[in-house]
Short mmCIF file of C-alpha atoms in Angstrom, two decimals:
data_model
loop_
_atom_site.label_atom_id
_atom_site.label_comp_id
_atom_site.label_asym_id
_atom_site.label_seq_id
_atom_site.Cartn_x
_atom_site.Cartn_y
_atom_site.Cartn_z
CA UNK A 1 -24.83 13.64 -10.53
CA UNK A 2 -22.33 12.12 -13.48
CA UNK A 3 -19.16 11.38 -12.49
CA UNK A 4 -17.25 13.08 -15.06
CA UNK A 5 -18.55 16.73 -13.92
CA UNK A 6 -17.73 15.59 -10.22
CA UNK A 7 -14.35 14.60 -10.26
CA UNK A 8 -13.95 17.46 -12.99
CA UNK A 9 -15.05 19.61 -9.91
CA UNK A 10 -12.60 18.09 -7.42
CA UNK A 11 -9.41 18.41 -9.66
CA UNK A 12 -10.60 22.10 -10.87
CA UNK A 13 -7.40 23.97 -9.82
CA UNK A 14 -5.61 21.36 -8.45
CA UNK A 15 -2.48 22.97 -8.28
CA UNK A 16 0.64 20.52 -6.88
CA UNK A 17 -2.44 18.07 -5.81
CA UNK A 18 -1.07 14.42 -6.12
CA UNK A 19 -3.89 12.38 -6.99
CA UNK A 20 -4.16 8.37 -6.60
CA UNK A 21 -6.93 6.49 -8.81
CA UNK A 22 -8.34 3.48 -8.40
CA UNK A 23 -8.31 1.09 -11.25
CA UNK A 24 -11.48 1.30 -13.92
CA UNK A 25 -13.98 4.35 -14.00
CA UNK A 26 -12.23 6.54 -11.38
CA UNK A 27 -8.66 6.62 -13.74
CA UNK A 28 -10.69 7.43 -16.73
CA UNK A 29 -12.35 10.06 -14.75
CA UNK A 30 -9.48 12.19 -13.93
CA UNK A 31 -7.83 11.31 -17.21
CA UNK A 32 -10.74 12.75 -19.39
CA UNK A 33 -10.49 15.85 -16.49
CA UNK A 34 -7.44 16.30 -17.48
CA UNK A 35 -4.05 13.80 -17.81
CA UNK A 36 -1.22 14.94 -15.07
CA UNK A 37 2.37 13.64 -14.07
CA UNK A 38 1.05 14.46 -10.24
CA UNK A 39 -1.61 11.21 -11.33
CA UNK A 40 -0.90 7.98 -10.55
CA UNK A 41 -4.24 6.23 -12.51
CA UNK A 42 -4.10 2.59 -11.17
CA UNK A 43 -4.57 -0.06 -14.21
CA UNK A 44 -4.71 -3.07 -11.64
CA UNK A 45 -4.12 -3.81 -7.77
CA UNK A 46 -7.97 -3.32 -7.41
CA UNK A 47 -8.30 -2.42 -3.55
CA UNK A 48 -5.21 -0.23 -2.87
CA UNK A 49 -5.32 2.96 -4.16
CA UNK A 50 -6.39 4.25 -0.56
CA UNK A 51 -3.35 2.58 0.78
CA UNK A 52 -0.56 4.15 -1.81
CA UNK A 53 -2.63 7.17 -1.24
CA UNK A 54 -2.01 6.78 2.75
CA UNK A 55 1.78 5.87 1.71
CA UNK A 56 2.37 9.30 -0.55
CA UNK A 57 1.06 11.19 2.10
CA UNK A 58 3.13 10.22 4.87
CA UNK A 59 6.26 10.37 2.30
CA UNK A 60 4.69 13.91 1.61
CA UNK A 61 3.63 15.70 4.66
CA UNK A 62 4.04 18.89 3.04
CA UNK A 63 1.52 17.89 0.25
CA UNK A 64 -1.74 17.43 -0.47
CA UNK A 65 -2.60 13.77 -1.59
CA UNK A 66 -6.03 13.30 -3.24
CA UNK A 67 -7.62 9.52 -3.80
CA UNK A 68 -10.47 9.37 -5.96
CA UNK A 69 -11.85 5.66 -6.06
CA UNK A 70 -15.30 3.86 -6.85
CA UNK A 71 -17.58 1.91 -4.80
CA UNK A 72 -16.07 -1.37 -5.52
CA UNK A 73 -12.39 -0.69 -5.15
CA UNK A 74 -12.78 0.69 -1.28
CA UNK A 75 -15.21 -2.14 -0.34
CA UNK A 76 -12.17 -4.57 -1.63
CA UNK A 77 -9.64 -2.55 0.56
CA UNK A 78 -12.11 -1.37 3.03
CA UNK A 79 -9.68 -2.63 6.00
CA UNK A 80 -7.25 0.45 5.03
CA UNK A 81 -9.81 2.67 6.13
CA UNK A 82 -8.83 1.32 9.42
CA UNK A 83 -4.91 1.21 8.71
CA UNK A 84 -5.94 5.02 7.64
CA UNK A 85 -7.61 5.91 11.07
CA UNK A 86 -4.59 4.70 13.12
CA UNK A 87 -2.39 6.85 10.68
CA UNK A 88 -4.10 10.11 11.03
CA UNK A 89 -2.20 11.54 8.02
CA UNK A 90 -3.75 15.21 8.11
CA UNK A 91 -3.13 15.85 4.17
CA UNK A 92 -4.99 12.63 2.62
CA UNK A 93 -8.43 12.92 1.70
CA UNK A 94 -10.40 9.51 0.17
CA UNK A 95 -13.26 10.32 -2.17
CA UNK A 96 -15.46 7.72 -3.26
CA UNK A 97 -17.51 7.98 -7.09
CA UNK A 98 -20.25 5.92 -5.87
CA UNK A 99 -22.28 4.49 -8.92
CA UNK A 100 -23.18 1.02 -6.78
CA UNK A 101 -22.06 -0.93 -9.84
CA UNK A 102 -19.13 -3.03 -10.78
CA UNK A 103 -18.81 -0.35 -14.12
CA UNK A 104 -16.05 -2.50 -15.70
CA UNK A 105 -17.36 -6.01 -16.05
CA UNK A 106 -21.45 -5.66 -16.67
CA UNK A 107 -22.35 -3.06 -14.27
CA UNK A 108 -23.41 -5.57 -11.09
CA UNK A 109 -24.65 -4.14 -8.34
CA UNK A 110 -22.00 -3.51 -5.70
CA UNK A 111 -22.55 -3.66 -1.78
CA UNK A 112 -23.67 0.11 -1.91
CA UNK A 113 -26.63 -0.94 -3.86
CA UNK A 114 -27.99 -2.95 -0.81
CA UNK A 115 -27.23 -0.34 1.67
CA UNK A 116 -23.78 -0.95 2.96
CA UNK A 117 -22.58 2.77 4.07
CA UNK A 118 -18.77 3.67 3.41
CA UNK A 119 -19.66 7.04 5.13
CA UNK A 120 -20.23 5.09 8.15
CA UNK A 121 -17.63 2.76 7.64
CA UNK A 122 -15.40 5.55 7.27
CA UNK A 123 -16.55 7.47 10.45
CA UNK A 124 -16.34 4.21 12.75
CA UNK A 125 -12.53 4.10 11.53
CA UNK A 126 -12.19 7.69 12.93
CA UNK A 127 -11.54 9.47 9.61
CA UNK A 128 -13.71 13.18 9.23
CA UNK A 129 -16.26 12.34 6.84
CA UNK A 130 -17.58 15.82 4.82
CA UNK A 131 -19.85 16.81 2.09
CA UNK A 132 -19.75 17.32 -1.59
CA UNK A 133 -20.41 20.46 -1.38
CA UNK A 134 -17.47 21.12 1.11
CA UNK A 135 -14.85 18.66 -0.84
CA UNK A 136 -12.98 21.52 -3.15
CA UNK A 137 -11.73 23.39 0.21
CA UNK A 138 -11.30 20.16 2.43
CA UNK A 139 -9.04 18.91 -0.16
CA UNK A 140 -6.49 21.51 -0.08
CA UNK A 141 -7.24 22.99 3.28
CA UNK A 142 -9.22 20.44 5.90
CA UNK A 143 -7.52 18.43 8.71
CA UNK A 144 -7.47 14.78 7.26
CA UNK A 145 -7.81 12.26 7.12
CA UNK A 146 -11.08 13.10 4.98
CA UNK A 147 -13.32 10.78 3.31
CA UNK A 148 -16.16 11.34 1.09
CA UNK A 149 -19.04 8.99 -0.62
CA UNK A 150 -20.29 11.13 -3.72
CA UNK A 151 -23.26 9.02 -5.39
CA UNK A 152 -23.47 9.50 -9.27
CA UNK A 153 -25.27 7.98 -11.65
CA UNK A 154 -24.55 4.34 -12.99
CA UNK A 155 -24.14 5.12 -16.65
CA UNK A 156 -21.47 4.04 -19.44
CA UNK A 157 -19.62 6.51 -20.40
CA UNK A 158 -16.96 6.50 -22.96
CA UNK A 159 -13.18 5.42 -21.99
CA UNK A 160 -10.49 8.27 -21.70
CA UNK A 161 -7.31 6.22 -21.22
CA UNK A 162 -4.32 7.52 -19.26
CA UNK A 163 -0.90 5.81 -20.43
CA UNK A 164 -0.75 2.25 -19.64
CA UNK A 165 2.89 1.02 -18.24
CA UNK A 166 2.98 1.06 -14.72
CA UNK A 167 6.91 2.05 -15.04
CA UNK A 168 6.09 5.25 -17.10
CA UNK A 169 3.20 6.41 -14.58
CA UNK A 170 5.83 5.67 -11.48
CA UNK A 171 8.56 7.81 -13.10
CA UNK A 172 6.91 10.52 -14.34
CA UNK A 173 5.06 11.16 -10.76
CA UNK A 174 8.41 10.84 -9.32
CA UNK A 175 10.30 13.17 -11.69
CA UNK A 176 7.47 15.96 -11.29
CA UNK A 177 7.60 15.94 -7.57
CA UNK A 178 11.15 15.35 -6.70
CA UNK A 179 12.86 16.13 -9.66
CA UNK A 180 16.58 15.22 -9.84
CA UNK A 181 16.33 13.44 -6.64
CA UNK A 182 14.15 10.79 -8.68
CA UNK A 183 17.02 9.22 -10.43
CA UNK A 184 19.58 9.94 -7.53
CA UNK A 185 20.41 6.75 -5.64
CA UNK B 1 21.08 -10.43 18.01
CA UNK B 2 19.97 -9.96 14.79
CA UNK B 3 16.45 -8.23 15.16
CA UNK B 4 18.76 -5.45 16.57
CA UNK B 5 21.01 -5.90 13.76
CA UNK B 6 18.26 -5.86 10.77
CA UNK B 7 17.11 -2.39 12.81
CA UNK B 8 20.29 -1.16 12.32
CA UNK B 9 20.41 -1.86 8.62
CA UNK B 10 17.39 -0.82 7.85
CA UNK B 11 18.13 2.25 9.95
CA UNK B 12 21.66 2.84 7.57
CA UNK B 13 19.82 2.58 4.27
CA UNK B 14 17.44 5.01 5.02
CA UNK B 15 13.73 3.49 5.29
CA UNK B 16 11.94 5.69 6.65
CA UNK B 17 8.16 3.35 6.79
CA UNK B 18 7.80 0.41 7.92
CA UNK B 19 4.55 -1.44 7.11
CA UNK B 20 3.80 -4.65 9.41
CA UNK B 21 1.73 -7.31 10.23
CA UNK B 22 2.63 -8.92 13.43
CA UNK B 23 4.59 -11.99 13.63
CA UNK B 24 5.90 -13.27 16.85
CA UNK B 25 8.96 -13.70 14.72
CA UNK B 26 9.33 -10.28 14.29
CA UNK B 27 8.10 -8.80 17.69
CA UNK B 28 11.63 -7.45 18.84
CA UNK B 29 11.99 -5.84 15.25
CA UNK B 30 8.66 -4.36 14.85
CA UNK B 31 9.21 -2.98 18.81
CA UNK B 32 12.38 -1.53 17.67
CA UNK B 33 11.01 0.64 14.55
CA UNK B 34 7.85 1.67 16.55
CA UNK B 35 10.83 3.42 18.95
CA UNK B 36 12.67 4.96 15.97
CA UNK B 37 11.74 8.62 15.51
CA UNK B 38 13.33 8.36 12.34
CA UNK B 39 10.11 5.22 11.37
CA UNK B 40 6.99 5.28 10.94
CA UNK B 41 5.52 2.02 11.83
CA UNK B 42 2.37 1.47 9.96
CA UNK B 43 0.16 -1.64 11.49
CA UNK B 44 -1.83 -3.18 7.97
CA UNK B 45 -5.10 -4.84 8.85
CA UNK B 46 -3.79 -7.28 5.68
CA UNK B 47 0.14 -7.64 4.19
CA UNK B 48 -1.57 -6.72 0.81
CA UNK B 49 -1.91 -2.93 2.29
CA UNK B 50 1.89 -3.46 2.49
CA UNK B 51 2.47 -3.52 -0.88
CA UNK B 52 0.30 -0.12 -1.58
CA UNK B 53 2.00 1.76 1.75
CA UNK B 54 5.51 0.95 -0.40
CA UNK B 55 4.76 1.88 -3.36
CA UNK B 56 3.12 5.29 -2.53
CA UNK B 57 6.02 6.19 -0.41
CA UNK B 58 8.31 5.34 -2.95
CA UNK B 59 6.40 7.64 -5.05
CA UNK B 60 6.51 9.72 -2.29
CA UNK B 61 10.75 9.54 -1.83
CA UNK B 62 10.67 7.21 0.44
CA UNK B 63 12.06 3.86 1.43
CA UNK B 64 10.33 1.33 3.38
CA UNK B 65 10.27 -2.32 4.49
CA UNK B 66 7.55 -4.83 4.77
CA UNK B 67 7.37 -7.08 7.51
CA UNK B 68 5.08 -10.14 7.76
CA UNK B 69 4.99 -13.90 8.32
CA UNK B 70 4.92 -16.57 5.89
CA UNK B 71 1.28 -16.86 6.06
CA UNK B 72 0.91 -13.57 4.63
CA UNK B 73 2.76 -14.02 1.62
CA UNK B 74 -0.51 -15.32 0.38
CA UNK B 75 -2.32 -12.41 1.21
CA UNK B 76 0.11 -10.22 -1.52
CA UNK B 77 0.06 -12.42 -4.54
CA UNK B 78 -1.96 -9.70 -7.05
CA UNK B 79 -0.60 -6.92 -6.07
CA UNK B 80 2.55 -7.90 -6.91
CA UNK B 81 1.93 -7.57 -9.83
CA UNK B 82 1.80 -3.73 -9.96
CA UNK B 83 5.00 -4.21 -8.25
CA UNK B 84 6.42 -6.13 -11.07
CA UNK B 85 4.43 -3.47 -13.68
CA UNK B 86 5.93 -0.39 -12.29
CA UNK B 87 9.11 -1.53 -11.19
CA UNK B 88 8.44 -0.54 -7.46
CA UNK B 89 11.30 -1.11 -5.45
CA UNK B 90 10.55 -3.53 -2.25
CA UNK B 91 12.19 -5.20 0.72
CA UNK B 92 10.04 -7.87 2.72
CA UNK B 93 10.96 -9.34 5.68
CA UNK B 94 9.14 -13.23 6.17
CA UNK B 95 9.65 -15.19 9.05
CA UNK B 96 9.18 -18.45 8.25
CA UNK B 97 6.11 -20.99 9.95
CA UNK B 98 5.23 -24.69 8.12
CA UNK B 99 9.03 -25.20 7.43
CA UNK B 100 11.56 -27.27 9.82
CA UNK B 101 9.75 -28.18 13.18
CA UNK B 102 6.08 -26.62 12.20
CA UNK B 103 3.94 -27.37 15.29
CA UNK B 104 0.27 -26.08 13.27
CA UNK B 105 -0.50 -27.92 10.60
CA UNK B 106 -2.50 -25.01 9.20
CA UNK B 107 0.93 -23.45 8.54
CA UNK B 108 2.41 -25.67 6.03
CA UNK B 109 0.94 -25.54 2.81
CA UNK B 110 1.72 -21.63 2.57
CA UNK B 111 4.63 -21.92 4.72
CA UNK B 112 6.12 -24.32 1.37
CA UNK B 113 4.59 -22.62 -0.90
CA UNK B 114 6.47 -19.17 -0.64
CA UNK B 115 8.97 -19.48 -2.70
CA UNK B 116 7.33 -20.58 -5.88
CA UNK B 117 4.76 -17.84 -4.95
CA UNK B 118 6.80 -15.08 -4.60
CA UNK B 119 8.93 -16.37 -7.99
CA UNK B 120 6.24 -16.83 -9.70
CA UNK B 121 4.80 -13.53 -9.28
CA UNK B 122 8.49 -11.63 -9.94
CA UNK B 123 9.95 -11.20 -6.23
CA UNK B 124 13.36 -12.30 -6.09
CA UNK B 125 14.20 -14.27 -2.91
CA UNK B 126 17.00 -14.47 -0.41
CA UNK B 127 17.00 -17.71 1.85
CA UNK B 128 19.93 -17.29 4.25
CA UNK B 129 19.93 -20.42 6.12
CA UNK B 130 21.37 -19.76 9.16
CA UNK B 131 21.05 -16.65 11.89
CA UNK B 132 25.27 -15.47 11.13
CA UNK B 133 23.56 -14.93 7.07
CA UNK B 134 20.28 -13.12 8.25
CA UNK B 135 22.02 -9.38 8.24
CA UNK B 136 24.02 -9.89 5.30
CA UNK B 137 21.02 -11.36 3.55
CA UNK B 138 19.45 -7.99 4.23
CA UNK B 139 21.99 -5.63 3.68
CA UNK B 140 22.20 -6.70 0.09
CA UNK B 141 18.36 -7.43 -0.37
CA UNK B 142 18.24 -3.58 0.45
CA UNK B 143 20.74 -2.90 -1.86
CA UNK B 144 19.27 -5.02 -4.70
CA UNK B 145 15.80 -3.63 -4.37
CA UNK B 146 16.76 0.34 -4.17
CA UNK B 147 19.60 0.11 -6.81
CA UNK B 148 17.89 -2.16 -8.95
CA UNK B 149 14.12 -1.33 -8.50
CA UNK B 150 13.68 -5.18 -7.25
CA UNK B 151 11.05 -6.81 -5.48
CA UNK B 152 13.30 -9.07 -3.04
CA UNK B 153 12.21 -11.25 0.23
CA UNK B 154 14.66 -12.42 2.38
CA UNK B 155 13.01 -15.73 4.36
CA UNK B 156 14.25 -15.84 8.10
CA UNK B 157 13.82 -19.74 8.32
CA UNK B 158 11.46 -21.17 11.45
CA UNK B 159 14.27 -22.74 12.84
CA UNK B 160 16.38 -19.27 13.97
CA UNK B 161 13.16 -17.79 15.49
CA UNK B 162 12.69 -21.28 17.35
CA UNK B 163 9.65 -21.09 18.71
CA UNK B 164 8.38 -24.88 19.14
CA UNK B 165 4.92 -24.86 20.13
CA UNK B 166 1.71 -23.18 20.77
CA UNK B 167 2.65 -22.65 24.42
CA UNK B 168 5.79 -21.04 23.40
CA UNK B 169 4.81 -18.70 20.75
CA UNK B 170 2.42 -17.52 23.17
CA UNK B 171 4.86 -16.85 25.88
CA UNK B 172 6.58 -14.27 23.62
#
C-alpha cells in the first residue's frame, strides 16, 4: 500500500478528529492529506507523539484523538505503549505507517524489517489491536485504546510541509478546540 | 508537611494530570494525587513521556505537573526542546539525589549536573534551599509557567527529603 492513500483514508471525513503526528513521513502525510488546526505535525521530539496523543485524550474525553506515527518513532517511545495500557483512554487510537525504514536519513532498515511486531507489542500492553480495513470506524467509534500497524511501501515520496514553529502549531490547535478559553488565564 | 502542602497548591491552580516517575522523595505526594478525584496520576515508564503527557494536555486545556527525581532529568533533555519550540507551559517537581549527603555514588554526576542541564536546554529553575521555601517555590513556579508559558523546575534539595542510606530509602 503507499502511505499517502492510507493516511488519506484514515483522515477522510475526519470531522473534529484531533490528530498527533510523529516527526518525518507521518507529518508530511497528513499535511499533503490535507493541512488542519485540529493537527499537531511533530517537527522533533522523535518518540512522543503517542504520549501527547495519550495526554490530549485524557484532557479531551469527549474527543476523538487520532496518532498517526511510523515504524521508527513508536519503537523509540515504545514504553508509552505501556504508560498507554495502564491509561485505558477509550478515545485514543495509535496507527502506525509501517515502511520498516528510517525514511528521513537514508532509508535504514528499522526493527520491523527484522521481525520485531508492534502489533504484538501493542497487544501484550493491553491496548485492542484492529485491522486496516476496520480503522475508519474504530477511529471515531471503537473502545480504545486502539492500535494499528499498517505496512506500506518504503518509497520516497515528495515533502508536503506543514508550518514549522512549534508556537504557531500549539496555538492554532488550541484556538480551534477551545476557542476563547485558549488565551484566558 | 510540605508534600501535603505542594498537593494543595497544585490542587488551587488547577492541574488536573499529574505525570510521575517514582521517587522515594516524592512517595507521600504522588500517594496524595493518586487519591485526588480531581488528578489523574499517570505512571511514565521514562520522565521523557512526561514531557509529551504535558504538552498534549495543555493542548488539550489542561494543566499538569511532572514529578521525577534528579536522575531523570537526564532522561528529558531533547524533548525539551519542543518545550522550548512551542512554548509549552511546564511545572517539574525534582527531588534532589548526588547533592549534600549522597550515599550512591551512581547519583552524583546527574544529581550536579541538573542545573546546567535544565538551563541549557531553556527550563528555568527554582532552588529553594530550605523545606519553609519549598511551597512558595511552587506556588510561583506554577504561576510563572501558566502565565508565562515557562518551562520551570523547582529542585527539592536531598537534604529536606533526608533519607541517608540505602537501608533508609528502602524503609520508606
Amino acid at each position: 500500500m503507499k502511505r499517502r492513500d492510507v493516511v488519506r483514508l484514515l483522515l477522510k471525513n475526519r470531522k473534529d478528529l484531533l490528530v498527533v503526528a510523529g516527526l518525518g513521513s507521518t507529518a508530511w502525510d497528513i499535511t499533503a492529506a490535507g493541512d488542519s488546526p485540529l493537527s499537531f505535525p511533530m517537527w522533533g521530539a522523535m518518540g512522543q507523539a503517542a504520549m501527547i496523543g495519550l495526554g490530549l485524550a485524557l484532557a479531551q474525553p469527549k474527543r476523538r484523538v487520532l496518532v498517526i506515527t511510523g515504524d521508527g518513532e513508536m519503537l523509540m517511545g515504545m514504553g508509552s505503549l505501556a504508560t498507554i495500557g495502564v491509561q485505558k483512554a477509550a478515545n485514543l487510537t495509535v496507527v502506525v505507517i509501517d515502511n520498516e525504514r528510517y525514511g528521513e536519513t537514508g532509508m535504514q532498515e528499522t526493527h520491523t524489517a527484522h521481525g520485531i511486531d508492534l502489533n504484538g507489542v501493542a497487544r501484550a500492553c493491553g491496548l485492542n489491536v484492529v485491522d486496516y480495513k476496520d480503522l475508519p470506524k474504530t477511529i471515531h467509534e471503537t473502545k480504545g485504546p486502539n492500535f494499528a500497524v499498517v505496512k506500506v511501501d518504503a518509497e520516497k515520496i515528495p515533502l508536503v510541509l506543514p508550518p514549522r514553529e512549534g508556537a504557531l502549531l500549539k496555538a492554532r490547535l488550541r484556538r480551534a478546540l477551545l476557542g476563547a478559553k485558549a488565551d484566558a488565564v | 508537611m510540605w508534600p501535603e502542602q505542594i498537593h494543595r497548591e497544585l490542587s488551587s491552580a488547577g492541574v488536573r494530570v499529574v505525570g510521575y516517575v517514582p521517587d522515594a522523595g516524592h512517595k507521600r505526594l504522588i500517594e496524595l494525587c493518586q487519591a485526588d478525584k480531581k488528578m489523574r496520576a499517570v505512571v511514565l515508564t521514562t520522565e521523557e513521556e512526561g514531557i509529551g503527557l504535558a504538552a498534549g494536555a495543555w493542548l488539550g486545556g489542561q494543566k499538569s505537573v511532572l514529578l521525577m527525581q534528579s536522575s531523570g532529568v537526564g532522561n528529558v533533555v531533547n524533548v525539551l526542546g519542543m518545550v522550548r519550540e512551542c512554548r509549552f507551559p511546564l511545572v517539574t517537581l525534582v527531588t534532589m539525589r548526588g547533592e549534600q549527603g549522597e550515599f550512591n555514588p551512581w547519583q552524583v554526576p546527574m544529581g550536579q549536573a541538573v542545573r546546567p542541564v535544565l538551563e541549557a536546554m531553556g527550563t528555568v529553575v527554582h532552588a529553594p534551599a530550605a523545606e519553609a521555601e519549598i511551597v512558595p517555590t511552587v506556588n510561583a513556579a506554577l504561576r510563572l509557567a501558566y502565565n508565562s508559558y515557562a518551562s520551570v523546575a523547582v529542585l527539592i534539595p536531598q537534604r529536606v527529603i533526608g533519607i541517608k542510606s540505602f537501608q533508609d530509602q528502602a524503609a520508606r
